[in-house]
Coordinates of C-alpha atoms and ligand atoms in Angstrom, one line a residue:
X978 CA 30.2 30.3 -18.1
X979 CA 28.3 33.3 -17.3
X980 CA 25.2 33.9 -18.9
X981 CA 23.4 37.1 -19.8
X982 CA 19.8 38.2 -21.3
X983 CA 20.3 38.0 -25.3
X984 CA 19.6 41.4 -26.4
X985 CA 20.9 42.7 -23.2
X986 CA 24.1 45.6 -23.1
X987 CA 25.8 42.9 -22.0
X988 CA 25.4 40.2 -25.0
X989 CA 23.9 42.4 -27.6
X990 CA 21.7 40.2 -30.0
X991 CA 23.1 39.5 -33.4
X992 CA 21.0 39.6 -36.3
X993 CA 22.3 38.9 -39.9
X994 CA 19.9 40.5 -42.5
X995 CA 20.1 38.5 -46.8
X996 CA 18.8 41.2 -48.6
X997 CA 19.3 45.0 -48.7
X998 CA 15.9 46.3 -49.6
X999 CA 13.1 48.2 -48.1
X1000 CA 11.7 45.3 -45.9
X1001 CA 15.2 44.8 -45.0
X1002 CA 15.5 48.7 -43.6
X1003 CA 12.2 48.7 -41.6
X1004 CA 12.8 44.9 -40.0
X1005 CA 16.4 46.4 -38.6
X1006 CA 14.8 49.5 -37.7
X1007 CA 12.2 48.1 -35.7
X1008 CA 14.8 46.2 -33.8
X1009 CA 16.9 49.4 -33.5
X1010 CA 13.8 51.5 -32.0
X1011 CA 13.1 48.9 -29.2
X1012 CA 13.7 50.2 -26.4
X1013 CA 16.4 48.1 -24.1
X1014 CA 17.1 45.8 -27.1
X1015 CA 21.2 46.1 -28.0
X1016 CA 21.1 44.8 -31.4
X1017 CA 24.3 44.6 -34.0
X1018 CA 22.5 43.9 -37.7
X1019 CA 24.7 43.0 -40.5
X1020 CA 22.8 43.0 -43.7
X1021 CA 24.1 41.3 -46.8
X1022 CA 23.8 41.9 -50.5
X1023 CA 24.6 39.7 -53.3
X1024 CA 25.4 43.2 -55.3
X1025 CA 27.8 45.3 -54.2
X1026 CA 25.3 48.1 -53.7
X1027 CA 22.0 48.4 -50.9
X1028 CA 18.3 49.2 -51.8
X1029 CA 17.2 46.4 -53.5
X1030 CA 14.2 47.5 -55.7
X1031 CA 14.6 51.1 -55.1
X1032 CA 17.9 51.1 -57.0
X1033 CA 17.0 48.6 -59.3
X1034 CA 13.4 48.5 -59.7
X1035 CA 11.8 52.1 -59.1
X1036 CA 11.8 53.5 -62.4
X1037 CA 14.1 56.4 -63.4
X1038 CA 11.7 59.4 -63.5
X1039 CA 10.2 58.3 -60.1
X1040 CA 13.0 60.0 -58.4
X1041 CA 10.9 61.2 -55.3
X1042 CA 9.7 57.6 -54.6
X1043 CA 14.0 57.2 -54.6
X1044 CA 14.3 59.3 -52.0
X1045 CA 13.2 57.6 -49.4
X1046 CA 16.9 56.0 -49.1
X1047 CA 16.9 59.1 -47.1
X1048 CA 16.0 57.1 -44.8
X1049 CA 17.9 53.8 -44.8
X1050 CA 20.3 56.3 -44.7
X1051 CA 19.5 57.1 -41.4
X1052 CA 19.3 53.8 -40.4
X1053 CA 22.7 52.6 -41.1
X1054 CA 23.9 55.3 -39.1
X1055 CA 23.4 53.7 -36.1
X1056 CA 26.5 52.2 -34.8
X1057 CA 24.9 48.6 -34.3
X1058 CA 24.7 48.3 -38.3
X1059 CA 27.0 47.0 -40.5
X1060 CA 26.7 46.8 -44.9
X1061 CA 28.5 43.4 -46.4
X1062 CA 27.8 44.0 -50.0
X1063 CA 28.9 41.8 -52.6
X1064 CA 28.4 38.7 -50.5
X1065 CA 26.0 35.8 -51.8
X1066 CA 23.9 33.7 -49.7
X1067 CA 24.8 29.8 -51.3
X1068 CA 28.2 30.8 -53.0
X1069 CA 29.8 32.6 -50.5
X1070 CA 28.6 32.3 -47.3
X1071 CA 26.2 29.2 -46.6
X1072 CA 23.2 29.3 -43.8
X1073 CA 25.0 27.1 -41.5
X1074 CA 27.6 30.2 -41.7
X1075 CA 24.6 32.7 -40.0
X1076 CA 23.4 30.5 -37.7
X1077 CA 26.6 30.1 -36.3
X1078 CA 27.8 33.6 -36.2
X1079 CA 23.9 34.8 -35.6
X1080 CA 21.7 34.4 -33.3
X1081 CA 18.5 35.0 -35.8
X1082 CA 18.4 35.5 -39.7
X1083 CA 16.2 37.3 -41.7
X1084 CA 15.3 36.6 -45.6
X1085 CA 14.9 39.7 -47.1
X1086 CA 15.9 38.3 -50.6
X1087 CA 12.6 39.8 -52.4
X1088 CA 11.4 37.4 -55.6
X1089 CA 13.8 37.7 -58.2
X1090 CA 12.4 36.2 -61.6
X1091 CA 9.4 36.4 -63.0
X1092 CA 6.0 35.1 -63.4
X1093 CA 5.3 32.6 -66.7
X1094 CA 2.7 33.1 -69.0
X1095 CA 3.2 29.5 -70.7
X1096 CA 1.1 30.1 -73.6
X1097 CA 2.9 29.1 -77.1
X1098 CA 5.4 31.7 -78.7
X1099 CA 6.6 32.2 -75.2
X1100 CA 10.0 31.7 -76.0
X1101 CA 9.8 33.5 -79.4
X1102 CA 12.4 36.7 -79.6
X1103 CA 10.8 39.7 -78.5
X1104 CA 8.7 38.1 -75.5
X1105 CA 10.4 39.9 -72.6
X1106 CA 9.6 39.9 -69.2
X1107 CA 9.2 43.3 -67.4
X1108 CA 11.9 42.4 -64.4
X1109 CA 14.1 42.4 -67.8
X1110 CA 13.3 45.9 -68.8
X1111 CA 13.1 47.2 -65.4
X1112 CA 16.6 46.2 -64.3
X1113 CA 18.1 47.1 -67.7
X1114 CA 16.4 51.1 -67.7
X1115 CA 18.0 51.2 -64.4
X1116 CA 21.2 49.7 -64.9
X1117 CA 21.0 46.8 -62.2
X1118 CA 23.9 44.2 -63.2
X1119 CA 21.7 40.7 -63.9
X1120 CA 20.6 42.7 -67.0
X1121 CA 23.0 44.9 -68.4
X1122 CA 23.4 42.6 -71.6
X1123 CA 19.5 42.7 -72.5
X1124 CA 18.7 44.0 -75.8
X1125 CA 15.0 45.1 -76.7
X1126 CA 15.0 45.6 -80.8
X1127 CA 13.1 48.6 -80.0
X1128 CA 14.3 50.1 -83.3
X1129 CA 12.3 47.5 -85.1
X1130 CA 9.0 47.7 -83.3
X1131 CA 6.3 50.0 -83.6
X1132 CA 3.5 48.2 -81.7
X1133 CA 4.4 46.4 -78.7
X1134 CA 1.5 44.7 -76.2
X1135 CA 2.4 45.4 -72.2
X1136 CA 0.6 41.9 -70.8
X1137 CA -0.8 42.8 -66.9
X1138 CA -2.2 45.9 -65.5
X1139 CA -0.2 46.3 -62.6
X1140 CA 2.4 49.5 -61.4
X1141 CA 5.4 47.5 -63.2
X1142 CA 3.0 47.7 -66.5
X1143 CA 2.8 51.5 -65.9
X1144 CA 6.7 51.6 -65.5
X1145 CA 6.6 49.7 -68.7
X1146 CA 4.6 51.9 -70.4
X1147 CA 5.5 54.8 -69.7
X1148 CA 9.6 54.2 -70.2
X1149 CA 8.1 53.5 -73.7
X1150 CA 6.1 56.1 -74.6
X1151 CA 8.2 58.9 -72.7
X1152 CA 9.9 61.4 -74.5
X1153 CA 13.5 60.0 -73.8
X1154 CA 14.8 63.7 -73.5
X1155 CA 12.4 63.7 -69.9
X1156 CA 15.1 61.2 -68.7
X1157 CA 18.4 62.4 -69.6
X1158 CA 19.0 63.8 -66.3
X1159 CA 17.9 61.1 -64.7
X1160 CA 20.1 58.1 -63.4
X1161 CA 18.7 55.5 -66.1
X1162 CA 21.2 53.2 -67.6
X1163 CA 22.5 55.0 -70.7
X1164 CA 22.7 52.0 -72.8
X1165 CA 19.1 52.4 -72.3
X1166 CA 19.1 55.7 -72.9
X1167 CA 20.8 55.4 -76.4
X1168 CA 18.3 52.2 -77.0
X1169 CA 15.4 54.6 -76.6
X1170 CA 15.8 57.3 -78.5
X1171 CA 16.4 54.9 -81.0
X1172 CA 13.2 53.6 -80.7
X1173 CA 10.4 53.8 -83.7
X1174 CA 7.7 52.2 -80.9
X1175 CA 4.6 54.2 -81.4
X1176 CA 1.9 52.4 -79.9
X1177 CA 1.6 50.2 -76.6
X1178 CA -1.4 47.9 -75.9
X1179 CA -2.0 47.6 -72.2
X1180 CA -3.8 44.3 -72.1
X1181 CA -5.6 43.5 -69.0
X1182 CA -7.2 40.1 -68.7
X1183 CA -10.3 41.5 -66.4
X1184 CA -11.9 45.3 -66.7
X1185 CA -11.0 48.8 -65.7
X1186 CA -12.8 47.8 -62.1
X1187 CA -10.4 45.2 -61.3
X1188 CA -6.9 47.3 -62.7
X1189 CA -4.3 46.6 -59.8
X1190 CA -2.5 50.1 -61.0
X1191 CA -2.4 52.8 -58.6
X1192 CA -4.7 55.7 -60.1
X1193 CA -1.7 58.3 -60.0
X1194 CA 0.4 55.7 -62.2
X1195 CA -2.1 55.6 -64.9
X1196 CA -2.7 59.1 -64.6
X1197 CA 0.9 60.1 -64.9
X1198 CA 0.8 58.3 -68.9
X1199 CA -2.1 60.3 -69.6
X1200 CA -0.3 63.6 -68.8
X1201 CA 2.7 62.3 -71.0
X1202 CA 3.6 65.1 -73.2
X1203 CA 4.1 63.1 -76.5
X1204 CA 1.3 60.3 -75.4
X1205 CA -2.3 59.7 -75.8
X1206 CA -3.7 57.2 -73.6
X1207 CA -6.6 55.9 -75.3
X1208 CA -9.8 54.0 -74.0
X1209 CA -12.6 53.8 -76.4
X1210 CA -16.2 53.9 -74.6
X1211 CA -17.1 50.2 -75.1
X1212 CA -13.2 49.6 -72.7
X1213 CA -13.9 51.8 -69.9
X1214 CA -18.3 50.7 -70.0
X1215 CA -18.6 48.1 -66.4
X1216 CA -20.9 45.2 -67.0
X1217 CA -23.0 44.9 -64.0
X1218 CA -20.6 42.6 -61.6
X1219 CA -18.3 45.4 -62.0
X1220 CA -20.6 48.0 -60.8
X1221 CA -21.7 45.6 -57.8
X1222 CA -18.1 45.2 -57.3
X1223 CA -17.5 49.0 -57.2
X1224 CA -19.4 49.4 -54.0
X1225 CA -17.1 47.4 -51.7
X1226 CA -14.0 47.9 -53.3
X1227 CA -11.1 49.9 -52.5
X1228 CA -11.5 53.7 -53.3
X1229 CA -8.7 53.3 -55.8
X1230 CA -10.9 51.5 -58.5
X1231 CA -13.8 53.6 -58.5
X1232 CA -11.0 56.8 -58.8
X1233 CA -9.5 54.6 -61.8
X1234 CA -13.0 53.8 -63.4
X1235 CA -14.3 57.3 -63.1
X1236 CA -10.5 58.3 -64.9
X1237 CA -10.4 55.5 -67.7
X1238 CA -14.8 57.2 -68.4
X1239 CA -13.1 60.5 -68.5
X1240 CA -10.3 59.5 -70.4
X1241 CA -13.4 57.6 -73.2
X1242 CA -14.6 61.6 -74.1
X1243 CA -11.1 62.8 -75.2
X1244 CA -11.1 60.0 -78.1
X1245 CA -8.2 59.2 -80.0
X1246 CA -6.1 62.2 -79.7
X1247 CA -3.5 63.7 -81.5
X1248 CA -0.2 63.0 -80.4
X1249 CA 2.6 60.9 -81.9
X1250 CA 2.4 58.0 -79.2
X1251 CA -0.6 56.2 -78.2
X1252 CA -1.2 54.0 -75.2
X1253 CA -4.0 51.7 -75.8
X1254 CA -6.0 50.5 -73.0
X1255 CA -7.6 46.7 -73.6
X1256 CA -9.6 44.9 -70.9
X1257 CA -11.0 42.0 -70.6
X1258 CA -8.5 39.9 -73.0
X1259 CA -6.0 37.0 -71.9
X1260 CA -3.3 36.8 -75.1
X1261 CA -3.5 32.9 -75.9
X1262 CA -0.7 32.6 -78.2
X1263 CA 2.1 34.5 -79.0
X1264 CA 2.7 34.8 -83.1
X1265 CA 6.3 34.6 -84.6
X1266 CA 7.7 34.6 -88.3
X1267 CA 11.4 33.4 -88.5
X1268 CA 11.4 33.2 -84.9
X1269 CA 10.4 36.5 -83.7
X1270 CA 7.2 38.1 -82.6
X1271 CA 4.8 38.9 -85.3
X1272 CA 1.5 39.2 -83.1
X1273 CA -0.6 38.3 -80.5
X1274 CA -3.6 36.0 -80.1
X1275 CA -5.7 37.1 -77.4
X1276 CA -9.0 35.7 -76.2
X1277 CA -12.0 38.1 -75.2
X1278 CA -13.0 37.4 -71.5
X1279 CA -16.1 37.9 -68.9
X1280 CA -16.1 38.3 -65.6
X1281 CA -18.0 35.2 -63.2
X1282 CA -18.1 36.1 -59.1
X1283 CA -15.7 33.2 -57.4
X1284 CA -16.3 31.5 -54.4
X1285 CA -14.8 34.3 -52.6
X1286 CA -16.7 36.8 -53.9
X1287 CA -13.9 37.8 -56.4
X1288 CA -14.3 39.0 -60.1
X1289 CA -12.0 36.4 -62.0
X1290 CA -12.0 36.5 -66.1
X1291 CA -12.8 33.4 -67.7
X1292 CA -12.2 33.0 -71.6
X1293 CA -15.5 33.4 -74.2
X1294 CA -15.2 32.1 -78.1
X1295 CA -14.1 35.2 -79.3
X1296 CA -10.9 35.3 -80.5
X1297 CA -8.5 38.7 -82.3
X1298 CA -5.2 38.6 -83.6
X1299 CA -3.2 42.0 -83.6
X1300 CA 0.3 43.1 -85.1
X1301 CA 2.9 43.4 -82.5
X1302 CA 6.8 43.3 -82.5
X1303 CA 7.1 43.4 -78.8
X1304 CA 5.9 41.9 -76.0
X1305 CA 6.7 42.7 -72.1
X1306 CA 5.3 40.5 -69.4
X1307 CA 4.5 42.4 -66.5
X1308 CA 2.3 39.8 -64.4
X1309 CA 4.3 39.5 -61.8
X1310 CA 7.3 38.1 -59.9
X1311 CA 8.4 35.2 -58.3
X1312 CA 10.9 34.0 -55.7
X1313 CA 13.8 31.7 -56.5
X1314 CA 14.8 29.0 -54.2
X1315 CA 18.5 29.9 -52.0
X1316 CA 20.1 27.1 -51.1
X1317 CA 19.9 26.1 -47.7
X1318 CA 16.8 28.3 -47.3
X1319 CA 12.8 26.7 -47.7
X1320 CA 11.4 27.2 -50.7
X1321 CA 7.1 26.8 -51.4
X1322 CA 7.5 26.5 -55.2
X1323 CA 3.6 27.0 -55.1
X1324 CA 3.6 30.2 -54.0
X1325 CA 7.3 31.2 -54.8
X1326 CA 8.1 32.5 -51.2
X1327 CA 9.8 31.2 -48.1
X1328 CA 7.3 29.4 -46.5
X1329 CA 6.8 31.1 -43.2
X1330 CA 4.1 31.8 -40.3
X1331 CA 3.9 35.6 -39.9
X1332 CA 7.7 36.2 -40.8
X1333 CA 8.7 32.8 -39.0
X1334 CA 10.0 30.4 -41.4
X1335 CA 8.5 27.1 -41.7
X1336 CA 10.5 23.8 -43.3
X1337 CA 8.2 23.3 -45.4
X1338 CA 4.9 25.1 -45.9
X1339 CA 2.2 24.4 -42.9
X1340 CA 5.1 22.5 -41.4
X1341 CA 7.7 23.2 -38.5
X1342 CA 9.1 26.7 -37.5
X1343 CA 13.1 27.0 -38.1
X1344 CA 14.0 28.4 -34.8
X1345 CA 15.6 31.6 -35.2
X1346 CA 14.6 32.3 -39.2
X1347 CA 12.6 35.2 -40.1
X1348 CA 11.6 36.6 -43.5
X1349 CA 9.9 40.0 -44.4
X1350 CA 8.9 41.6 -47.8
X1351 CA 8.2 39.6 -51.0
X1352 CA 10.0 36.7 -49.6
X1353 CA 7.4 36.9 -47.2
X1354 CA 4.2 37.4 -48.5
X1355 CA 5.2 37.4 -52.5
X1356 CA 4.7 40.2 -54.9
X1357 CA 2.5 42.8 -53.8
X1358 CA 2.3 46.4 -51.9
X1359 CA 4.3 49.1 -52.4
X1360 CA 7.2 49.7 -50.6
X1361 CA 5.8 51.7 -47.6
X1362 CA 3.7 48.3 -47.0
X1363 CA 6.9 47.0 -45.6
X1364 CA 7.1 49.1 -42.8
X1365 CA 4.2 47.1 -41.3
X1366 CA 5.1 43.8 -42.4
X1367 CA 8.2 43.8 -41.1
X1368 CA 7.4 45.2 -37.6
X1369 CA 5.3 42.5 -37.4
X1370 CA 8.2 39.9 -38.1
X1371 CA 10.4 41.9 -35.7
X1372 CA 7.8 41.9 -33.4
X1373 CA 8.1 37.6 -33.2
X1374 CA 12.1 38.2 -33.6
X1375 CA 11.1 39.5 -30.1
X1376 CA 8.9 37.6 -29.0
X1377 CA 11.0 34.7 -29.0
X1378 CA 13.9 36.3 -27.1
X1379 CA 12.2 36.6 -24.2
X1380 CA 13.9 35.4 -21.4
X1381 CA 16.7 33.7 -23.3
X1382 CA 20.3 34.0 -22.1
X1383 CA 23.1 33.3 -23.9
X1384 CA 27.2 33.4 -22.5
X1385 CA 29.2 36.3 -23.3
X1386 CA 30.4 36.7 -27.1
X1387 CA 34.4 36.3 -27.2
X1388 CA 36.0 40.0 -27.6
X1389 CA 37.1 39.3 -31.6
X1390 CA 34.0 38.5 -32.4
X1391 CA 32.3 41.3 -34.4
X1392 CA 35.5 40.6 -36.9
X1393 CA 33.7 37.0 -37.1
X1394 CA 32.5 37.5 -40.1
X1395 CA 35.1 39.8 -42.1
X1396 CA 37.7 37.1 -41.1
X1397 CA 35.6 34.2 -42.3
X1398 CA 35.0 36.2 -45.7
X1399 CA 38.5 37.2 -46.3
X1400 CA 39.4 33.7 -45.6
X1401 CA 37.3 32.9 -48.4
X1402 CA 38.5 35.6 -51.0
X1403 CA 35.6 37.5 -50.8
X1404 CA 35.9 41.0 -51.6
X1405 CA 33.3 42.6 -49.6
X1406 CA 31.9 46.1 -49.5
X1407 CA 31.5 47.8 -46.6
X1408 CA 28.8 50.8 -45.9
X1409 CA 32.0 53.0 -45.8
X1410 CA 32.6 52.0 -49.3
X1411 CA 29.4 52.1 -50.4
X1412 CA 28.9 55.7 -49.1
X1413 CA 32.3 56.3 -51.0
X1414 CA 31.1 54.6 -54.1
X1415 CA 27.4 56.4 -53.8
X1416 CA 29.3 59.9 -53.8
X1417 CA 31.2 59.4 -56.8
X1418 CA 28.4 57.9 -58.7
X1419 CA 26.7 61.1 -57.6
X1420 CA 29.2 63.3 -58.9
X1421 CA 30.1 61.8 -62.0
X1422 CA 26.7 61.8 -62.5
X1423 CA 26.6 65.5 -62.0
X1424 CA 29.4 66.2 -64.7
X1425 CA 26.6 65.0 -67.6
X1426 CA 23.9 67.0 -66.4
X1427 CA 22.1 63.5 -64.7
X1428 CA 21.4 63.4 -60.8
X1429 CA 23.8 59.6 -61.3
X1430 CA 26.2 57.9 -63.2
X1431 CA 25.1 54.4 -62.5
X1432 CA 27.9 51.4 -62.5
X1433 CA 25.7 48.7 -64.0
X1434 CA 28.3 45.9 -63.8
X1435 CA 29.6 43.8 -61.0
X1436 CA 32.7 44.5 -62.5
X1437 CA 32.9 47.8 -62.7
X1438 CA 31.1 48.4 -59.4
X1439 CA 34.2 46.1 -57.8
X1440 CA 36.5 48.0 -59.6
X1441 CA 35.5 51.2 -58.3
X1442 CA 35.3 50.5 -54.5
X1443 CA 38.6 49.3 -54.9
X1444 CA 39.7 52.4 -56.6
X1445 CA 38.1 55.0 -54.2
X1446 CA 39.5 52.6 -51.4
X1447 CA 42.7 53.4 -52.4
X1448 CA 42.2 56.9 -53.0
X1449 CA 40.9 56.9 -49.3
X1450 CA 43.9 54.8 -47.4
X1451 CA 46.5 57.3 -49.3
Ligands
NAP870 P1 0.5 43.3 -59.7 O1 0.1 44.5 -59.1 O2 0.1 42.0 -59.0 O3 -0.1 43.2 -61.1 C1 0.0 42.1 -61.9 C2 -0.9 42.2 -63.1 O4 -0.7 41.1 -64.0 C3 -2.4 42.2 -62.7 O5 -3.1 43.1 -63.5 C4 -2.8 40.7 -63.0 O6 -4.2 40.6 -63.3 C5 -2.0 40.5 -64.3 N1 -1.8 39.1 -64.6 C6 -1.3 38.1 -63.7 N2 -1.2 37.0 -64.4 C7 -1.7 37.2 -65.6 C8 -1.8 36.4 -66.8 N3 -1.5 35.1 -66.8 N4 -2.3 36.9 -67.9 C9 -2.6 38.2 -67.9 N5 -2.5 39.1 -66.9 C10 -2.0 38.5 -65.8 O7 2.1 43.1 -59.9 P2 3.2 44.1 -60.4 O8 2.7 45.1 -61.4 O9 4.3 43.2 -60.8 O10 3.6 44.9 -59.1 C11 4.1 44.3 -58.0 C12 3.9 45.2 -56.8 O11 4.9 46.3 -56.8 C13 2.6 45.8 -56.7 O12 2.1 45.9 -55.4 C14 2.8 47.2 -57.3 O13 1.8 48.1 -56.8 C15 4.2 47.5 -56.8 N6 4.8 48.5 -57.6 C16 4.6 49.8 -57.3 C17 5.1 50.8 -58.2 C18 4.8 52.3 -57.9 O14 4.2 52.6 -56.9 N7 5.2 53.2 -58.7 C19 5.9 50.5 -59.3 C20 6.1 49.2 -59.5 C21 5.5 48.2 -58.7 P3 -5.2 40.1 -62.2 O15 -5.4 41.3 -61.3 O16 -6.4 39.7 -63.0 O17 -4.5 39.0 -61.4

């Protein structure tokens, strides 16, 4: 049989993308923007909706950062792309599926749980994890059930000082009223204006120098309007591997250490919330009475120079115990093994070299598997850092095509896929019916005042593609 260039007009090369995020959008742009290369993407989404993290993760009052779906919008406009939400990777369609209907895969699955801090009281009632509250504020489907006894907590501890700390903490202390129009989840909504939480300890195991928040995020609590963010002198002071630290460290410290000493002269303030900034302290232990959070045990820290130069923390025998009802863990994610797919449970990625995914990690490249974003290189950057990263992994998608031919594809075979689905009962959504969906989410939204009425059930998601489907074929 006839063979042609794969990639070329005359085979066009066909990429199946798991995962409907950021890194996702920039990897099947980059293929769409090379020049010559016919490409048909069909990305995937366990949920029935696209946008990964900036559906469920961005936080509610962030809805600038949210527009950038302008974008993907754009991007699934070309006619080589295709949306097949609602479709799991291990339940309903298997790798050996892609590889035969592909001709390269890309993991674009993100890391979907969350970093441990295994310290006792753990597993008490009112440890949460962050990737708990996120998805619940913003009504993403794994976490629609959560509760957070928010009505019976006054003081809660935030463990980490990353952005998902600030989300954290600021979705406390806001004034809920600030996110009625928004498209928060209104379960959480109701939650928090229940809530009596006055007081949030941001506990950071090393100092204000080594903060991995983003100055405008820690900025934005202090201009809360119900909210003091407070650092008392002896928080935001440096000791002196700090200040050697400073001088070869990105800009974005020194702008937060100069903030947290400016924030030091306003005091305590006099507002009804209060964000508390602690560094240096690792909680130990968390406290519990009848099986709930009572407290925290945290150890005081200094910070030693590694091997590499880094600051790390490293516990001193000084030990404080403090009231709290609540505590979020936002120190991180962490992938989850896919079945089928690598897995290096050290790092919680896909083990791969430079997007190219490796058995096993160091080992052999799978031919034909790529991965981008924080499959890829785990939890870190924001989401413009994908644009990059995954150039880079299309870049070797490329780089291995070249010269390789492949025969013609047969003339059904861009229903491949659909047909193999519907053989298996699978329901899938389509961009058509996302766009549909997307619309009517808008405008209900619209009818309460909020810029969307989010769906926040797999359910009820299903239920309304099928619905405006309907409405659509009449
Ligand atoms: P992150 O930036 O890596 O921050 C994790 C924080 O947890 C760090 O302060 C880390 O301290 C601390 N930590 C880790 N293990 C700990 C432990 N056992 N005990 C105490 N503290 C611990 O991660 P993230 O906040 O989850 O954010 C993930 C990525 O998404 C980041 O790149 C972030 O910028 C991005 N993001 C951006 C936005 C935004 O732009 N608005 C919003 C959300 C997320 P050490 O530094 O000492 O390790």
């Amino acid at each position: 049989m006839a063979e042609s260039l794969l990639g070329s007009e005359a085979r066009p090369l066909r990429v199946a993308v798991v995962g409907s995020g950021p890194s996702a959008f920039y990897a099947v742009e980059a293929l769409f923007k090379t020049p010559d290369l016919h490409v048909r993407a069909d990305v995937f989404d366990r949920l029935p909706t696209p946008y990964g993290l900036v559906r469920g993760g961005v936080a509610p009052d962030h809805q600038k950062i949210k527009a950038v779906i302008r974008a993907y919008e754009k991007i699934a406009a070309n006619s080589g792309f295709r949306f097949f939400g609602n479709v799991k990777l291990g339940r309903d369609l298997q790798v050996e599926d892609l590889t035969s209907l592909y001709d390269q895969i890309i993991y674009a699955f993100g890391n979907e749980t969350d970093r441990k801090m295994s310290i006792p009281g753990e597993d008490l009632a009112g440890v949460h994890s962050a990737t708990e509250f996120v998805g619940w504020y913003n009504g993403h489907p794994d976490f629609r059930d959560r509760g957070f006894d928010l009505e019976n907590a006054h003081r809660v501890a935030v463990v980490g000082n990353g952005n998902v700390a600030m989300d954290t903490t600021r979705i406390l202390a806001v004034d809920p009223a600030r996110l009625s129009e928004t498209d928060i989840s209104e379960n959480a909504l109701e939650s928090l204006e229940r809530s009596r939480v006055t007081e949030v300890l941001l506990l950071g195991r090393r100092g204000p120098a080594q903060a991995a928040f983003s100055p405008k995020e820690i900025e934005e609590i202090a201009k809360l309007d119900n909210t003091d963010l407070v650092v008392t002198p002896d928080q935001a002071a440096l000791d002196e591997i700090s200040e050697t630290w400073l001088e070869s460290a990105p800009k974005s410290a020194t702008r937060n250490v100069k903030f947290l000493a400016s924030q030091a002269e306003l005091g305590e303030g006099a507002l009804e919330r209060k964000v508390r900034c602690m560094f240096l302290v690792s909680p130990v232990e968390i406290l519990g009475t009848d099986g709930r959070v009572s407290g925290i045990r945290l150890q005081k820290s200094e910070l030693y120079v590694d091997e590499w130069g880094t600051p790390r923390p490293r516990g001193i025998d000084s030990f404080l115990e403090l009231e709290v009802q609540l505590v979020f863990k936002a120190i991180g994610y962490r992938g989850v093994p896919v079945p089928g797919v690598p897995y290096d449970d050290k790092q919680g990625i896909v083990p791969n070299d430079g997007g190219r995914v490796l058995s096993t990690p160091g080992g052999e490249v799978v031919p034909d598997q790529y991965v981008v974003g924080w499959a890829k290189r785990g939890p870190t950057g924001l989401i413009g850092t994908n644009l990059a990263d995954s150039k880079a992994t299309a870049d070797a998608m490329k780089a291995d095509l070249v010269d390789r031919r492949a025969p013609a594809l047969p003339s059904d075979d861009s229903h491949a896929t659909g047909s193999l689905l519907e053989s298996r009962g699978v329901d899938f959504v389509s961009y058509a019916d996302w766009q549909a969906l997307d619309q009517w989410e808008i405008e209900q939204g619209k009818a309460r005042g909020k810029v969307r009425l989010k769906l926040n059930s797999v359910d009820e998601l299903m239920n309304a593609v099928r619905e405006l489907r309907t409405g659509r074929n009449a």
